[in-house]
Amino acid sequence: AQKVTQAQTEISVVEKEDVTLDCVYETRDTTYYLFWYKQPPSGELVFLIRRNSFDEQNEISGRYSWNFQKSTSSFNFTITASQVVDSAVYFCALSPLSAKIIQGAQKLVFGQGTRLTINP
Amino acid sequence: SAVISQKPSRDICQRGTSLTIQCQVDSQVTMMFWYRQQPGQSLTLIATANQGSEATYESGFVIDKFPISRPNLTFSTLTVSNMSPEDSSIYLCSVERLAGDNEQFFGPGTRLTVL
């Protein structure tokens, strides 16, 4: 079974603080992809990152960084020096390769999301 | 990234009626997906639509309730049939690029309220 857990339902911090959003996943596939999406109040889903299960290198993109640890099945997301515009719901998602092989289509399993509020 | 548009962006419908949501992509894509996001909840995959074949539905979703069309590589529709208030959700179209490199992008969503 595939499952993504985002234990933090809501996080509220003051602007300029660093904040880490946790994501823990479960899968029996040895090859899979992990994603993070941002959903601002307007409702659209914004793609942030995709990570292949064979690539455990951490990634940094501006104020965003991702820590992928296969040993703990975690793919955490850190925002450095947070800004009010970072306020949104953030979703972590998993896509097992087996779904793509069997059904020819990548299927995303989403976590419940973390609502992040950055206060001025 | 693919540019995806959905129509309508929002609608308020009466119980028992049906609504067809359109999804248009600016480039050819292999797979198109329809997700539902109930209020305050995460996204749940309804079905996968491959051009030229029947859509594949996830557990808990059936074709009679959510018929899908995929007439070409840039367009799909999802119909929410015989609606009830429980169908009030955001419905999102998603696409996987033709390159199959696992990039998946989402449309802006259709916010549906059923009275």
PDB file of C-alpha atoms in Angstrom, chain B:
ATOM      1  CA  SER B   1       5.587  23.564 -17.898  1.00  0.00           C
ATOM      2  CA  ALA B   2       2.264  22.782 -19.540  1.00  0.00           C
ATOM      3  CA  VAL B   3      -0.418  25.439 -19.456  1.00  0.00           C
ATOM      4  CA  ILE B   4      -3.716  23.959 -18.357  1.00  0.00           C
ATOM      5  CA  SER B   5      -7.068  25.693 -18.343  1.00  0.00           C
ATOM      6  CA  GLN B   6     -10.339  24.526 -16.883  1.00  0.00           C
ATOM      7  CA  LYS B   7     -13.894  25.639 -17.479  1.00  0.00           C
ATOM      8  CA  PRO B   8     -15.859  26.628 -15.554  1.00  0.00           C
ATOM      9  CA  SER B   9     -13.648  28.001 -12.796  1.00  0.00           C
ATOM     10  CA  ARG B  10     -16.541  27.687 -10.378  1.00  0.00           C
ATOM     11  CA  ASP B  11     -20.207  26.866 -10.377  1.00  0.00           C
ATOM     12  CA  ILE B  12     -23.144  26.532  -8.048  1.00  0.00           C
ATOM     13  CA  CYS B  13     -25.527  23.763  -9.021  1.00  0.00           C
ATOM     14  CA  GLN B  14     -28.771  22.288  -7.853  1.00  0.00           C
ATOM     15  CA  ARG B  15     -29.057  18.785  -6.474  1.00  0.00           C
ATOM     16  CA  GLY B  16     -29.869  16.199  -9.133  1.00  0.00           C
ATOM     17  CA  THR B  17     -28.323  18.097 -12.032  1.00  0.00           C
ATOM     18  CA  SER B  18     -25.069  17.341 -13.876  1.00  0.00           C
ATOM     19  CA  LEU B  19     -22.057  19.495 -14.643  1.00  0.00           C
ATOM     20  CA  THR B  20     -19.395  18.939 -17.280  1.00  0.00           C
ATOM     21  CA  ILE B  21     -15.942  20.313 -16.573  1.00  0.00           C
ATOM     22  CA  GLN B  22     -13.532  20.913 -19.422  1.00  0.00           C
ATOM     23  CA  CYS B  23      -9.758  20.661 -19.319  1.00  0.00           C
ATOM     24  CA  GLN B  24      -7.611  22.079 -22.124  1.00  0.00           C
ATOM     25  CA  VAL B  25      -3.833  21.724 -22.371  1.00  0.00           C
ATOM     26  CA  ASP B  26      -1.563  23.801 -24.560  1.00  0.00           C
ATOM     27  CA  SER B  27       0.526  20.821 -25.659  1.00  0.00           C
ATOM     28  CA  GLN B  28       0.006  17.163 -26.379  1.00  0.00           C
ATOM     29  CA  VAL B  29       0.085  14.955 -23.324  1.00  0.00           C
ATOM     30  CA  THR B  30      -0.176  11.217 -22.829  1.00  0.00           C
ATOM     31  CA  MET B  31      -2.148  10.939 -19.659  1.00  0.00           C
ATOM     32  CA  MET B  32      -4.714  13.247 -18.145  1.00  0.00           C
ATOM     33  CA  PHE B  33      -5.956  12.810 -14.620  1.00  0.00           C
ATOM     34  CA  TRP B  34      -8.956  14.010 -12.699  1.00  0.00           C
ATOM     35  CA  TYR B  35      -8.676  14.655  -8.969  1.00  0.00           C
ATOM     36  CA  ARG B  36     -11.180  15.691  -6.361  1.00  0.00           C
ATOM     37  CA  GLN B  37     -10.380  17.842  -3.351  1.00  0.00           C
ATOM     38  CA  GLN B  38     -13.197  17.950  -0.843  1.00  0.00           C
ATOM     39  CA  PRO B  39     -13.328  20.978   1.468  1.00  0.00           C
ATOM     40  CA  GLY B  40     -10.291  21.079   3.727  1.00  0.00           C
ATOM     41  CA  GLN B  41      -9.082  17.727   2.450  1.00  0.00           C
ATOM     42  CA  SER B  42      -6.290  16.355   0.334  1.00  0.00           C
ATOM     43  CA  LEU B  43      -6.505  15.380  -3.307  1.00  0.00           C
ATOM     44  CA  THR B  44      -7.945  12.050  -4.352  1.00  0.00           C
ATOM     45  CA  LEU B  45      -7.536  10.599  -7.819  1.00  0.00           C
ATOM     46  CA  ILE B  46     -10.852   9.939  -9.550  1.00  0.00           C
ATOM     47  CA  ALA B  47      -9.659   8.469 -12.819  1.00  0.00           C
ATOM     48  CA  THR B  48      -6.957   8.378 -15.450  1.00  0.00           C
ATOM     49  CA  ALA B  49      -7.867   9.291 -19.029  1.00  0.00           C
ATOM     50  CA  ASN B  50      -5.820   7.997 -21.923  1.00  0.00           C
ATOM     51  CA  GLN B  51      -6.655   9.203 -25.390  1.00  0.00           C
ATOM     52  CA  GLY B  52      -8.601   6.697 -27.412  1.00  0.00           C
ATOM     53  CA  SER B  53      -9.494   4.351 -24.585  1.00  0.00           C
ATOM     54  CA  GLU B  54     -11.862   4.116 -21.652  1.00  0.00           C
ATOM     55  CA  ALA B  55     -10.872   5.942 -18.527  1.00  0.00           C
ATOM     56  CA  THR B  56      -9.525   3.939 -15.614  1.00  0.00           C
ATOM     57  CA  TYR B  57     -11.369   4.654 -12.373  1.00  0.00           C
ATOM     58  CA  GLU B  58     -10.024   4.433  -8.853  1.00  0.00           C
ATOM     59  CA  SER B  59     -11.733   2.522  -6.119  1.00  0.00           C
ATOM     60  CA  GLY B  60     -14.841   4.346  -4.986  1.00  0.00           C
ATOM     61  CA  PHE B  61     -15.439   6.116  -8.275  1.00  0.00           C
ATOM     62  CA  VAL B  62     -17.617   4.820 -11.102  1.00  0.00           C
ATOM     63  CA  ILE B  63     -18.195   5.768 -14.699  1.00  0.00           C
ATOM     64  CA  ASP B  64     -21.923   6.341 -14.258  1.00  0.00           C
ATOM     65  CA  LYS B  65     -21.249   9.037 -11.692  1.00  0.00           C
ATOM     66  CA  PHE B  66     -18.134  10.547 -13.277  1.00  0.00           C
ATOM     67  CA  PRO B  67     -18.144   9.915 -17.037  1.00  0.00           C
ATOM     68  CA  ILE B  68     -14.974  11.113 -18.726  1.00  0.00           C
ATOM     69  CA  SER B  69     -14.160  11.879 -22.323  1.00  0.00           C
ATOM     70  CA  ARG B  70     -10.705  12.161 -23.905  1.00  0.00           C
ATOM     71  CA  PRO B  71     -11.238  12.889 -27.594  1.00  0.00           C
ATOM     72  CA  ASN B  72      -7.681  14.019 -28.333  1.00  0.00           C
ATOM     73  CA  LEU B  73      -4.270  14.616 -26.800  1.00  0.00           C
ATOM     74  CA  THR B  74      -5.032  18.108 -25.519  1.00  0.00           C
ATOM     75  CA  PHE B  75      -8.572  17.913 -24.137  1.00  0.00           C
ATOM     76  CA  SER B  76     -10.688  16.034 -21.624  1.00  0.00           C
ATOM     77  CA  THR B  77     -14.005  16.450 -19.862  1.00  0.00           C
ATOM     78  CA  LEU B  78     -15.286  15.188 -16.527  1.00  0.00           C
ATOM     79  CA  THR B  79     -19.012  15.121 -15.833  1.00  0.00           C
ATOM     80  CA  VAL B  80     -20.322  15.049 -12.297  1.00  0.00           C
ATOM     81  CA  SER B  81     -23.721  13.384 -12.656  1.00  0.00           C
ATOM     82  CA  ASN B  82     -26.829  13.530 -10.508  1.00  0.00           C
ATOM     83  CA  MET B  83     -25.094  15.806  -8.061  1.00  0.00           C
ATOM     84  CA  SER B  84     -25.627  15.930  -4.317  1.00  0.00           C
ATOM     85  CA  PRO B  85     -24.149  18.303  -1.727  1.00  0.00           C
ATOM     86  CA  GLU B  86     -21.470  15.685  -1.018  1.00  0.00           C
ATOM     87  CA  ASP B  87     -20.088  16.356  -4.489  1.00  0.00           C
ATOM     88  CA  SER B  88     -19.149  19.888  -3.487  1.00  0.00           C
ATOM     89  CA  SER B  89     -15.415  19.949  -4.080  1.00  0.00           C
ATOM     90  CA  ILE B  90     -12.647  21.353  -6.166  1.00  0.00           C
ATOM     91  CA  TYR B  91     -12.114  19.234  -9.248  1.00  0.00           C
ATOM     92  CA  LEU B  92      -8.647  19.399 -10.727  1.00  0.00           C
ATOM     93  CA  CYS B  93      -7.329  18.266 -14.041  1.00  0.00           C
ATOM     94  CA  SER B  94      -3.725  17.118 -14.159  1.00  0.00           C
ATOM     95  CA  VAL B  95      -1.439  16.098 -16.982  1.00  0.00           C
ATOM     96  CA  GLU B  96       1.691  14.082 -17.424  1.00  0.00           C
ATOM     97  CA  ARG B  97       3.925  15.391 -20.147  1.00  0.00           C
ATOM     98  CA  LEU B  98       4.364  13.478 -23.387  1.00  0.00           C
ATOM     99  CA  ALA B  99       8.024  12.966 -22.551  1.00  0.00           C
ATOM    100  CA  GLY B 100       6.918  10.735 -19.707  1.00  0.00           C
ATOM    101  CA  ASP B 101       9.509  12.182 -17.412  1.00  0.00           C
ATOM    102  CA  ASN B 102       7.062  12.201 -14.524  1.00  0.00           C
ATOM    103  CA  GLU B 103       6.456  15.901 -14.522  1.00  0.00           C
ATOM    104  CA  GLN B 104       2.838  16.321 -13.540  1.00  0.00           C
ATOM    105  CA  PHE B 105       1.076  19.645 -13.599  1.00  0.00           C
ATOM    106  CA  PHE B 106      -2.316  20.731 -12.384  1.00  0.00           C
ATOM    107  CA  GLY B 107      -4.978  22.974 -13.764  1.00  0.00           C
ATOM    108  CA  PRO B 108      -6.452  25.836 -11.722  1.00  0.00           C
ATOM    109  CA  GLY B 109      -9.367  23.695 -10.596  1.00  0.00           C
ATOM    110  CA  THR B 110     -13.139  23.975 -10.773  1.00  0.00           C
ATOM    111  CA  ARG B 111     -14.807  24.888  -7.517  1.00  0.00           C
ATOM    112  CA  LEU B 112     -18.199  23.194  -7.399  1.00  0.00           C
ATOM    113  CA  THR B 113     -20.898  23.883  -4.852  1.00  0.00           C
ATOM    114  CA  VAL B 114     -24.029  21.754  -4.865  1.00  0.00           C
ATOM    115  CA  LEU B 115     -27.054  23.094  -3.039  1.00  0.00           C
TER     116      LEU B 115
END
